[in-house]
Short mmCIF file of C-alpha atoms in Angstrom, two decimals:
data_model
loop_
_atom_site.label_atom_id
_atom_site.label_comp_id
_atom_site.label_asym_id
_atom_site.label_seq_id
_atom_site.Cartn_x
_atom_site.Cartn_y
_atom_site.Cartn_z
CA UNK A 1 -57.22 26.00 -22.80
CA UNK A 2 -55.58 27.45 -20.35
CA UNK A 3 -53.56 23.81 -18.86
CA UNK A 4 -52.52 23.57 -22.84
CA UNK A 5 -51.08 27.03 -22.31
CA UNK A 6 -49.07 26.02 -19.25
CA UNK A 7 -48.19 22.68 -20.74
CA UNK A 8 -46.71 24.92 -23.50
CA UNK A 9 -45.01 27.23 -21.28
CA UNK A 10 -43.03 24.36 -19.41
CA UNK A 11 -42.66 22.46 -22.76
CA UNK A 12 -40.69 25.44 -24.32
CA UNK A 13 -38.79 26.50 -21.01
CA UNK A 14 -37.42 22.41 -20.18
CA UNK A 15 -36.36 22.97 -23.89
CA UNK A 16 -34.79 25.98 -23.36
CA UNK A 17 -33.07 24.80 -20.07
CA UNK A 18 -31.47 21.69 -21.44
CA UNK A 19 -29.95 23.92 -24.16
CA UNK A 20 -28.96 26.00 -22.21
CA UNK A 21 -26.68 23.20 -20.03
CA UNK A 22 -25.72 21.62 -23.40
CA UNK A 23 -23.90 24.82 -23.88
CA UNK A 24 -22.39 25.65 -20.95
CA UNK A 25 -20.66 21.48 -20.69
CA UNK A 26 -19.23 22.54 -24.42
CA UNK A 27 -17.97 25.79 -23.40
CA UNK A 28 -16.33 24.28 -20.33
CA UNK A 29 -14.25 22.19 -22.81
CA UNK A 30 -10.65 22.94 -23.04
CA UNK A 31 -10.17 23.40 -27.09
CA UNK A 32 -8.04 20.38 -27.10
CA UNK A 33 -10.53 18.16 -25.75
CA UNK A 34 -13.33 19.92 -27.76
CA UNK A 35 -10.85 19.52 -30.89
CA UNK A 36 -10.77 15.86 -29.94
CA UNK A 37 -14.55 15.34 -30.11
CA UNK A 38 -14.91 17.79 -33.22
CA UNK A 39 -12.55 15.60 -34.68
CA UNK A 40 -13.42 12.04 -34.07
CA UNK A 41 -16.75 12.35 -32.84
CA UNK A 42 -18.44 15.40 -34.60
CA UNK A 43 -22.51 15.94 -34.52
CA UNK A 44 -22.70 14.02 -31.31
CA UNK A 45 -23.39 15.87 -28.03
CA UNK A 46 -20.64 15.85 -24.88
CA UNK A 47 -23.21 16.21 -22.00
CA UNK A 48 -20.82 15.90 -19.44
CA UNK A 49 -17.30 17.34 -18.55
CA UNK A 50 -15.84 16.60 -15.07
CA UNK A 51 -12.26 17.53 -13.60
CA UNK A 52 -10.19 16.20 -10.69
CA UNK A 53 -6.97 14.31 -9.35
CA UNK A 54 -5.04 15.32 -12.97
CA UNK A 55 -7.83 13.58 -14.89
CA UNK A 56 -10.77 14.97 -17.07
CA UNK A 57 -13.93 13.09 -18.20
CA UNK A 58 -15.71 13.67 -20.86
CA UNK A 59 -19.16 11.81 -22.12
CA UNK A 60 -21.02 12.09 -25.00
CA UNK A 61 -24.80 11.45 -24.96
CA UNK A 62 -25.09 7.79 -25.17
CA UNK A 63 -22.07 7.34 -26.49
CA UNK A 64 -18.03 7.03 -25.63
CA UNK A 65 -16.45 8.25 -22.57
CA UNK A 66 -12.72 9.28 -22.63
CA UNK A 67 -10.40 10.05 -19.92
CA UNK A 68 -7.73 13.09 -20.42
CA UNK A 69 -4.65 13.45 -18.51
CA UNK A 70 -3.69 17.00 -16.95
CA UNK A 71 -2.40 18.29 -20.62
CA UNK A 72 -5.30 17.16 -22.07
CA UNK A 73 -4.05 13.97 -24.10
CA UNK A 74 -6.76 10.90 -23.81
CA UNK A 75 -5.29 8.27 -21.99
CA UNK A 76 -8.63 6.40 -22.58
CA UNK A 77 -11.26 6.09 -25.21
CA UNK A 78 -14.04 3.55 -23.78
CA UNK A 79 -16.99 2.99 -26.60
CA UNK A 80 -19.07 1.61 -24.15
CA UNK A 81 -20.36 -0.98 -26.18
CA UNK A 82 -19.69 0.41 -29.40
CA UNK A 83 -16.94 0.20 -31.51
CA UNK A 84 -14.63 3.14 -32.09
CA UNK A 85 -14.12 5.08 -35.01
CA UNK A 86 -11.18 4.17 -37.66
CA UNK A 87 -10.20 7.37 -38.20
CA UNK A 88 -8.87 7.55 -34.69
CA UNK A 89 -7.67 3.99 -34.45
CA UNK A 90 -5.32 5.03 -37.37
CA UNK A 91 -4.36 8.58 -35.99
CA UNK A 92 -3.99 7.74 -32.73
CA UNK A 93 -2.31 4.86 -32.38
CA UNK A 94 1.13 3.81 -33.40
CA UNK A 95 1.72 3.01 -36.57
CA UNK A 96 3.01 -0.52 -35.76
CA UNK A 97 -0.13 -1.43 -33.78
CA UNK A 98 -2.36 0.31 -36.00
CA UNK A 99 -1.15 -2.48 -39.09
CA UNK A 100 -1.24 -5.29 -36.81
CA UNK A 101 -5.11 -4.17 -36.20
CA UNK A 102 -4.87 -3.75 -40.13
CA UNK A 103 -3.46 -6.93 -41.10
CA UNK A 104 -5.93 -9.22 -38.50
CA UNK A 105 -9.36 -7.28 -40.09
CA UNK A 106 -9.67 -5.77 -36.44
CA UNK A 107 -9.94 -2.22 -37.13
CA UNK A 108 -13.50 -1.90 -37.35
CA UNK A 109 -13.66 -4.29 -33.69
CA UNK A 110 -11.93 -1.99 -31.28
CA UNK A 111 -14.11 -1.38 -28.35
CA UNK A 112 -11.70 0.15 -26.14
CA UNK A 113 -7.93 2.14 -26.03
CA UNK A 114 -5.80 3.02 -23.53
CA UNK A 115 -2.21 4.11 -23.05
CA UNK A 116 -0.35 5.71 -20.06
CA UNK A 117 3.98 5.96 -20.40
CA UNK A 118 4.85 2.45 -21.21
CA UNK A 119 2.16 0.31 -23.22
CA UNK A 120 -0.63 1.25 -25.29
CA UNK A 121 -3.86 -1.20 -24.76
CA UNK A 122 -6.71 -2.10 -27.16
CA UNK A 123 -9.55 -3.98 -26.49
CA UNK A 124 -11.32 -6.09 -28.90
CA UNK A 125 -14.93 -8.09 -28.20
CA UNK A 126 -13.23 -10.95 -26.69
CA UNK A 127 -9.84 -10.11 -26.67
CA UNK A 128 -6.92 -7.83 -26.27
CA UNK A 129 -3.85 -6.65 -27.74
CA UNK A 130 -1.23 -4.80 -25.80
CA UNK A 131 1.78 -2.52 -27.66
CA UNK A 132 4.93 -2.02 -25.88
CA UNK A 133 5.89 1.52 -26.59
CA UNK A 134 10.06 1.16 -25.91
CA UNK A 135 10.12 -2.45 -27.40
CA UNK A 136 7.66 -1.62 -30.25
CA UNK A 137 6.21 -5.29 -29.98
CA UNK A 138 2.63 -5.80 -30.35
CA UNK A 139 0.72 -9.00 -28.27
CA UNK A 140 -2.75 -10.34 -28.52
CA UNK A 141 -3.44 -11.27 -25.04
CA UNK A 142 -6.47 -13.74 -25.07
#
């Protein structure tokens, strides 16, 4: 009876810890980044926030990783295996990249996005496509 009891006891307070750190990596988030995952990623838990060299990273459990800049802008979205949600292929990218995805049925197949100054990068199962931002020319690079 009394092992049950103790079992219990360290059940409960495991429980209680984890919550406890589950709170404190969402609290740590800067509201744009928390906006971001409220936004395109909402129910699903960020267990990890990490800062250094002008670069955040932020993970959620079992799920996408994305990279933030120093003014906390993603500069990568990685779906580690999965693909990314539409709603963010169509509000994040530009709109000339974005119907390219459209018109080839690939909106539902993006894996991947990046974008620093100069090109924006998205990365399909077994291919990618690359958008100049100055040009505005989109390329699937095989």
């Amino acid at each position: 009876m009394k092992s049950n009891i103790y079992t219990l006891i360290i059940f409960f307070a495991t429980i209680f810890a984890i919550a406890s750190c589950e709170n404190d990596v969402w609290e740590d988030l800067p509201s744009p980044v928390a906006n971001f995952f409220t936004t395109y990623f909402p129910g699903q838990e960020v267990n990890s926030y990490t800062t250094g060299n002008n670069e955040s990273i932020a993970t959620v459990k079992g799920g996408v990783t994305v990279t933030f800049n120093s003014h906390n802008s993603w500069i990568t979205v990685n779906g580690n295996g999965s693909p990314l949600p539409e709603i963010l292929i169509y509000d994040q990218l530009p709109e000339k990249l974005y119907t390219y995805l459209e018109q080839t049925e690939n909106t539902a197949n993006v894996y991947k996005i990046s974008r620093n100054s100069t090109v924006y990068t998205v990365e399909l199962l077994d291919s990618s496509i690359t958008y100049d931002i100055s040009s505005q020319v989109v390329k699937s690079v095989v």
